[in-house]
Tab-separated table of C-alpha atoms in Angstrom:
chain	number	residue	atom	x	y	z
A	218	UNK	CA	175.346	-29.323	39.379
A	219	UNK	CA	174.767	-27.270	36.118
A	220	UNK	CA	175.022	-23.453	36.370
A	221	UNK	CA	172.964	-21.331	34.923
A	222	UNK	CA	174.449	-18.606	32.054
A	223	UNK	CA	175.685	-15.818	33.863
A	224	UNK	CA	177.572	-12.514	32.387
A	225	UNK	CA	178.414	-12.751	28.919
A	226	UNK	CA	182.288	-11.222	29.334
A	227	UNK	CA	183.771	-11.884	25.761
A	228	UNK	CA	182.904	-12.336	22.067
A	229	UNK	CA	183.987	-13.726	18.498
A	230	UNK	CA	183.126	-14.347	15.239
A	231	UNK	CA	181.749	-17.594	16.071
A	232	UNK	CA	180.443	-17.225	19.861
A	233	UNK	CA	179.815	-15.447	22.739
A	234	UNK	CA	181.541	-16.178	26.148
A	235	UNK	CA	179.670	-16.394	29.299
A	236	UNK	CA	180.349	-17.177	33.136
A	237	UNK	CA	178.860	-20.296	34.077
A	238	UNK	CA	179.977	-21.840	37.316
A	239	UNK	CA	182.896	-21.001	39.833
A	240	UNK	CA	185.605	-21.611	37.794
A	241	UNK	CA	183.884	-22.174	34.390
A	242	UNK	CA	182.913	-20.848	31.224
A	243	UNK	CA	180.431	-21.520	28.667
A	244	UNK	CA	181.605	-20.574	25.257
A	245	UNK	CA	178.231	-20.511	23.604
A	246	UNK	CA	177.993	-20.193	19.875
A	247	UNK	CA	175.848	-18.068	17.572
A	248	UNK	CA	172.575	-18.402	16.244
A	249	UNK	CA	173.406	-20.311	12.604
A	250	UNK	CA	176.493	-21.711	13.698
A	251	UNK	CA	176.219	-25.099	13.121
A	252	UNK	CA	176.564	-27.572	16.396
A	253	UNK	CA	178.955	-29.895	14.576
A	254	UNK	CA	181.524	-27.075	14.280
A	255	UNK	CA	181.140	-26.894	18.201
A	256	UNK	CA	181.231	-30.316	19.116
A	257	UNK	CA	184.244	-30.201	16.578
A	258	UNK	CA	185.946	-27.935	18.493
A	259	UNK	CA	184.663	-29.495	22.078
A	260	UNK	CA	186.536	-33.063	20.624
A	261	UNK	CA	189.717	-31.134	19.423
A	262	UNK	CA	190.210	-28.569	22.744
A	263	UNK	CA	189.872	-32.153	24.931
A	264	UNK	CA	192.703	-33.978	23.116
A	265	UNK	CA	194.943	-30.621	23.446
A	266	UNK	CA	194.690	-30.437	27.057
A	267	UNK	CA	198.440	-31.805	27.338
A	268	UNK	CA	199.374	-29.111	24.535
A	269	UNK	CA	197.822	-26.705	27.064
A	270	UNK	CA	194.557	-25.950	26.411
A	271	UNK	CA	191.610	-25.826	28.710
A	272	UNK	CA	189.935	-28.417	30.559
A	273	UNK	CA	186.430	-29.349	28.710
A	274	UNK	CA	183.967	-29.956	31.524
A	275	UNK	CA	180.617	-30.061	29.723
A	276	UNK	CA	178.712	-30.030	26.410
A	277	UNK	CA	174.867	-28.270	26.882
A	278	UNK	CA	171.978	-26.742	24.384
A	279	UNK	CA	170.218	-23.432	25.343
A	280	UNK	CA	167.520	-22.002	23.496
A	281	UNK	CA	168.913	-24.089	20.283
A	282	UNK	CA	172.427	-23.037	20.636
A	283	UNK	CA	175.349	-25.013	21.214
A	284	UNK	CA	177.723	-24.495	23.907
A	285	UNK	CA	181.106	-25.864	25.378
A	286	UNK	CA	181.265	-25.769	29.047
A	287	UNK	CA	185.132	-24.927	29.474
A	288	UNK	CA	187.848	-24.283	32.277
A	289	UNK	CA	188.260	-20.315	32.847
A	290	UNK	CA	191.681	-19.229	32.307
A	291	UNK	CA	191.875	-15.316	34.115
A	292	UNK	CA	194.874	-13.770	32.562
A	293	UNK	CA	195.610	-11.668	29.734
A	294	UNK	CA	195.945	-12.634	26.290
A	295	UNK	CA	199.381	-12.089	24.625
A	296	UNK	CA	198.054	-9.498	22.441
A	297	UNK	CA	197.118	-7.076	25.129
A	298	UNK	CA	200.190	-7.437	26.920
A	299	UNK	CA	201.623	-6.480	23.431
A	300	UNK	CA	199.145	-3.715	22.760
A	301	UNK	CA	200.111	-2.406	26.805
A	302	UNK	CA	204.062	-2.993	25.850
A	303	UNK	CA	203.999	-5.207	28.598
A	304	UNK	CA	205.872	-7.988	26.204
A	305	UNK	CA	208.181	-6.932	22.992
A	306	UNK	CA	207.275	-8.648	19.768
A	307	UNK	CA	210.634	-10.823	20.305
A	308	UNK	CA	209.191	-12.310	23.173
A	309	UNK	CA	205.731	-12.995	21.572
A	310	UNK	CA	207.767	-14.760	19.365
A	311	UNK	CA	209.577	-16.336	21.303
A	312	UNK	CA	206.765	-17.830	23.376
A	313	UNK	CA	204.646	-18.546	20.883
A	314	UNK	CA	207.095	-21.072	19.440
A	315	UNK	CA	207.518	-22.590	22.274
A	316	UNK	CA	203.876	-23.082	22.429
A	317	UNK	CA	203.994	-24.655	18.741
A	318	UNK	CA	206.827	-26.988	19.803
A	319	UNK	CA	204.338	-27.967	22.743
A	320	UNK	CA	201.512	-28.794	20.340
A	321	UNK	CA	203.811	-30.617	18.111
A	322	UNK	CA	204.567	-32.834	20.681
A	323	UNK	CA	201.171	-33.626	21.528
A	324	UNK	CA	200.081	-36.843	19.880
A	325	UNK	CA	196.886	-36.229	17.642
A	326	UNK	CA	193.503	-38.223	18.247
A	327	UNK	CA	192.421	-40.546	15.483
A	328	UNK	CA	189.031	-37.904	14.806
A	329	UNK	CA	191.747	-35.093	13.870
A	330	UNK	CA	191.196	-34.585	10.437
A	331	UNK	CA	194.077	-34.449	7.587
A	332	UNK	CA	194.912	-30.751	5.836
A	333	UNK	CA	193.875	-32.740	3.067
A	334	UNK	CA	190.806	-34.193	4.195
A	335	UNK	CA	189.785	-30.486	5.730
A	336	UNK	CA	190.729	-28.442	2.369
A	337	UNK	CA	188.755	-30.731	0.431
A	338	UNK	CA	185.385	-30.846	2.401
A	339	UNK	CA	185.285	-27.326	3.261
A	340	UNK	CA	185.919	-26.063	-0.266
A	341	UNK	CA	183.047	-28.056	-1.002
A	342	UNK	CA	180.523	-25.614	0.572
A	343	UNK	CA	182.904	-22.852	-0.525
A	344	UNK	CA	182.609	-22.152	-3.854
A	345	UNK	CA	182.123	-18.467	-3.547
A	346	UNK	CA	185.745	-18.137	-1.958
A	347	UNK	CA	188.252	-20.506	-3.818
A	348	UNK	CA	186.856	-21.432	-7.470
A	349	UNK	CA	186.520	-25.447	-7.697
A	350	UNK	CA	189.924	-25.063	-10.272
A	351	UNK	CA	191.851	-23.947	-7.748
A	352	UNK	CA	190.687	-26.453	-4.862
A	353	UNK	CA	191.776	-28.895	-7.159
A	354	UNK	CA	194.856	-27.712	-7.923
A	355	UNK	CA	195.765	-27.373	-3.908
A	356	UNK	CA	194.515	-30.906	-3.527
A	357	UNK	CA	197.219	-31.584	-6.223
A	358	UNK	CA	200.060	-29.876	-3.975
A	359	UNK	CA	199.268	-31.492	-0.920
A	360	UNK	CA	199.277	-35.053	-2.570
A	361	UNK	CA	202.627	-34.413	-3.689
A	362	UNK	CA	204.473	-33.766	0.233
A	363	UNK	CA	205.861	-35.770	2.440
A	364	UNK	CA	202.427	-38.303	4.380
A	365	UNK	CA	202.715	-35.925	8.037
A	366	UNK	CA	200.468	-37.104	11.123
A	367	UNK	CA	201.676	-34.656	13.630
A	368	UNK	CA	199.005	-32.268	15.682
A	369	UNK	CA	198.872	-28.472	14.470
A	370	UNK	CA	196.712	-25.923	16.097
A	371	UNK	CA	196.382	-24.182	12.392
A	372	UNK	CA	195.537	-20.573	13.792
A	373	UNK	CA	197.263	-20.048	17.301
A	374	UNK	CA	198.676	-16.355	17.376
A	375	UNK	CA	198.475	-13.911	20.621
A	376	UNK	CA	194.947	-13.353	20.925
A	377	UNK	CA	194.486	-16.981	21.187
A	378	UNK	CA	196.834	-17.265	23.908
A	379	UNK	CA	196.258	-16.508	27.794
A	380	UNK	CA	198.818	-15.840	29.914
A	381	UNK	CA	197.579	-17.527	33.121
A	382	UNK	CA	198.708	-17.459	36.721
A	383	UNK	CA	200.037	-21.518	35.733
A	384	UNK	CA	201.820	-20.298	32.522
A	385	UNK	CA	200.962	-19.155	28.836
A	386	UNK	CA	197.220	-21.671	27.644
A	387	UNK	CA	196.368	-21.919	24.345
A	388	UNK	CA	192.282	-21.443	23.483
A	389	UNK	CA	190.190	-22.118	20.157
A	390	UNK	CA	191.035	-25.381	18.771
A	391	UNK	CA	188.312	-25.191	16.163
A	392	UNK	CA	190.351	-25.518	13.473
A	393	UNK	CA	192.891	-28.491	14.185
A	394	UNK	CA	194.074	-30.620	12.018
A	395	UNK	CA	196.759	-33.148	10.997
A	396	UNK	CA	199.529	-32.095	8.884
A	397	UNK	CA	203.405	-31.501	9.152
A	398	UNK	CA	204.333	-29.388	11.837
A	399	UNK	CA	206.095	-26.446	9.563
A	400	UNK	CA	202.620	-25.872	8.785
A	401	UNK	CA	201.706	-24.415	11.321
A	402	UNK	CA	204.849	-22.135	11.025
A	403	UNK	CA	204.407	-21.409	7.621
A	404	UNK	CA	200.260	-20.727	9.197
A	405	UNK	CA	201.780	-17.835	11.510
A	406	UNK	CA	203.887	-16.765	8.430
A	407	UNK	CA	201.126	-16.072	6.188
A	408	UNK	CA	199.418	-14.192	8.932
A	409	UNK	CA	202.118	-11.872	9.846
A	410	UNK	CA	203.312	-11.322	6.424
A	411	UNK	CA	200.256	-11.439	4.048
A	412	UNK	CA	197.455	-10.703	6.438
A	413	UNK	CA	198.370	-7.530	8.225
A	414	UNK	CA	196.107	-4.601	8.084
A	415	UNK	CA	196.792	-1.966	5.101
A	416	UNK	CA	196.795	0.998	7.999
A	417	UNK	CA	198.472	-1.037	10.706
A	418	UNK	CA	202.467	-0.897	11.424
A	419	UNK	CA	204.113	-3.751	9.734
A	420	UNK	CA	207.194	-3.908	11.918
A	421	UNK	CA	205.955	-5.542	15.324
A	422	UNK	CA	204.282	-7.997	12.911
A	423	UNK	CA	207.542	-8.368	11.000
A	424	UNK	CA	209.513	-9.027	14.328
A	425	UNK	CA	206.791	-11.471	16.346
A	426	UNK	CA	207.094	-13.804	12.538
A	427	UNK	CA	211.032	-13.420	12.726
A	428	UNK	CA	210.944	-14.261	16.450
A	429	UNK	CA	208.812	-17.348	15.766
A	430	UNK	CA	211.070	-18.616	13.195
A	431	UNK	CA	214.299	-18.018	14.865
A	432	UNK	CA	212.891	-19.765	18.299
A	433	UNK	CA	211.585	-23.019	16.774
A	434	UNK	CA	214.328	-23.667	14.593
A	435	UNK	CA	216.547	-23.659	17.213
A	436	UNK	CA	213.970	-25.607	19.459
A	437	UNK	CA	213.475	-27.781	17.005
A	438	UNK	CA	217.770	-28.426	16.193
A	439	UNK	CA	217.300	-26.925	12.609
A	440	UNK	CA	218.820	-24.054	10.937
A	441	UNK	CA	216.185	-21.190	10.274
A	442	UNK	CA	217.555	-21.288	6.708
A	443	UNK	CA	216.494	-25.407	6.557
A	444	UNK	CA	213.119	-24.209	7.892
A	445	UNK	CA	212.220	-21.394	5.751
A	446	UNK	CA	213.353	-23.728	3.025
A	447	UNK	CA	210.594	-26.743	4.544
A	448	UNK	CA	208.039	-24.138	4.802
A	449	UNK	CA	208.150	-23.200	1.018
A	450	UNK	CA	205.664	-25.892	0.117
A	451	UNK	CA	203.327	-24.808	2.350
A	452	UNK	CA	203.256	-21.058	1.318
A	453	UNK	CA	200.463	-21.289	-1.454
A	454	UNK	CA	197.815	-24.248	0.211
A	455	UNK	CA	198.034	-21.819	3.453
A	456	UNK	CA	197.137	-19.152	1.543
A	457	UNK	CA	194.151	-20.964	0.405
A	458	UNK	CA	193.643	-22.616	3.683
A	459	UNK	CA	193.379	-19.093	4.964
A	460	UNK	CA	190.863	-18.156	2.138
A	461	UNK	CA	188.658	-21.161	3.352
A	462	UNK	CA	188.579	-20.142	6.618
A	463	UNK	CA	187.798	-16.442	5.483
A	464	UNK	CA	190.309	-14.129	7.251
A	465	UNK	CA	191.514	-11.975	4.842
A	466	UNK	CA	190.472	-8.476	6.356
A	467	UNK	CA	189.648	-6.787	2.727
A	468	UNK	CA	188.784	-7.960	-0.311
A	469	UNK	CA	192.723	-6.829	-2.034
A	470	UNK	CA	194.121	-9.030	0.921
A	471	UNK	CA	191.709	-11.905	-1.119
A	472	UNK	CA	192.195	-11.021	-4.451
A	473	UNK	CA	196.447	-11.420	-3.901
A	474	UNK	CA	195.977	-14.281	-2.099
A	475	UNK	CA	194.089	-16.491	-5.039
A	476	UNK	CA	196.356	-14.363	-7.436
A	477	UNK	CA	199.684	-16.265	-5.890
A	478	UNK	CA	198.168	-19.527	-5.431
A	479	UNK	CA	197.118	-18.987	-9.037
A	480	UNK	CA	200.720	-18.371	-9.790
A	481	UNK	CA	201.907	-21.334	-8.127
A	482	UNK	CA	199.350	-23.543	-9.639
A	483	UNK	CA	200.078	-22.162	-13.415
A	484	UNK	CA	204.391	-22.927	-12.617
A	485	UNK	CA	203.486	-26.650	-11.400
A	486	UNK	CA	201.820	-27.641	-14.476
C-alpha cells in the first residue's frame, strides 16, 4: 500500500528527500526539474543494485513532481565520518575504490547512455556553459579512444556514499553512463584536484585522490604509474563533462577549466 509523504529529512540540488513508508524513501524532485531526468535516474539506480545501490521500489507524481520511491539506507555518509575524523582520507580512498572496482564490474543495461552520446546531447541545451567550438572539439577526443562499454557511476565521491549497517551503498545514479572505467578515476581526479574550494584545505583532498589511485591500481593488477598514464586522455573531456554538469563552485574554477580544455584542443590540431 502507498504511503503518504512524511518528513522531508534531506536535500540537494535536484530534490528533496522524504520518509515514505517503513523502510522507504521518496526522493522527490524539484519544481522545474524535468521528470525524464528522474525516471533517468529511477532506470540507472535499478540496474546498479548489484554495484550497491538502493533497491527502487516505486515511481509516483505528487502535485506535478516526480518522485523515486527508494530503499532507506540509515547510516552515515563517508563525508561526515570524514568531517567527525571518524575515517582518515586514506581510508576514504581506499574504500571508495573499492566501490569503483564494484561498479566496474557491474554489467551496464542497454538504456545506459555512451560519454559520447551524453556530452553531445547535453551540450546541446548548454550553450551558455561550453561554447558549441569546444563541444565539438571534445566530441573529436572521445572519437579518437579506445570503443569502452563498461558501467561508470561518473560522480560517486563520499557524500554519495552511505555507510550502512550491511556495508558502504552507493546513492545518486543520475548521471551514469558508459565509458572506460579510468574514467571514472580520472572523474574523482578532477574533483579532488581541480574542484576544491579556494578557502578549503587541499591536503585531505590531495590524500583521499592519492588513496583512490593507489587502491584501484592495485585492485585492478596495474601499476599506478600505467594508470595515471590511461587516465591522461580523459583529463580535458572530464573537465568539460564537469562543466556540463555545472559543478564548478566559482566562476575562476570555470574559467580554468574551458581555459585547459582550450589548451588541449589548440595542441591536437
Amino acid at each position: 500500500m502507498r504511503s503518504s509523504l512524511g518528513a522531508k529529512i534531506g536535500e540537494g540540488a535536484s530534490a528533496d528527500i522524504h520518509v515514505w513508508a517503513p523502510g522507504q524513501i521518496l526522493k522527490l524532485f524539484k519544481v522545474g526539474v524535468s521528470p525524464r531526468l528522474g525516471r533517468h535516474e529511477a532506470r540507472m539506480t535499478r540496474a546498479a543494485f548489484a554495484a550497491g545501490a538502493p533497491e527502487v521500489f516505486d515511481e509516483v507524481t505528487l502535485e506535478g513532481r516526480f518522485g523515486i520511491v527508494l530503499q532507506r539506507l540509515d547510516g552515515p555518509t563517508l563525508q561526515q565520518l570524514l568531517q567527525t575524523c571518524v575515517v582518515t582520507s586514506e581510508q576514504v580512498g581506499a574504500i571508495l575504490a573499492t566501490l569503483y572496482t564494484s561498479v566496474h564490474k557491474t554489467p551496464p543495461p542497454p538504456d545506459v547512455p555512451s560519454l559520447r552520446r551524453w556530452i553531445e546531447a547535453v551540450s546541446q541545451t548548454s550553450r551558455d556553459i561550453l561554447p558549441e567550438h569546444i563541444a565539438t572539439g571534445v566530441l573529436t577526443l572521445i572519437d579518437r579512444l579506445p570503443p569502452e562499454d563498461g558501467l561508470c557511476h561518473s560522480d560517486l565521491h563520499p557524500g554519495n556514499v552511505i555507510m550502512a549497517a550491511d556495508g558502504p551503498r552507493i546513492i545518486d545514479w543520475a548521471c551514469a553512463l558508459r565509458a572506460s572505467a579510468v574514467f571514472d578515476i580520472a572523474r574523482v581526479h578532477i574533483s579532488l584536484s581541480e574542484l576544491v574550494r579556494e578557502d578549503a584545505d587541499p591536503e585531505p583532498p590531495r590524500a583521499i585522490n592519492a588513496a583512490v589511485q593507489s587502491e584501484y591500481a592495485r585492485l585492478a593488477g596495474m601499476s599506478p604509474a600505467a594508470l595515471t598514464e590511461a587516465m591522461q586522455p580523459y583529463l580535458p573531456i572530464l573537465r568539460a563533462f564537469v562543466l556540463l554538469q555545472r559543478r564548478p563552485a566559482t566562476p575562476a574554477q570555470r574559467g580554468r577549466l574551458i581555459q585547459r580544455v582550450e589548451a588541449t584542443l589548440r595542441s591536437e590540431n
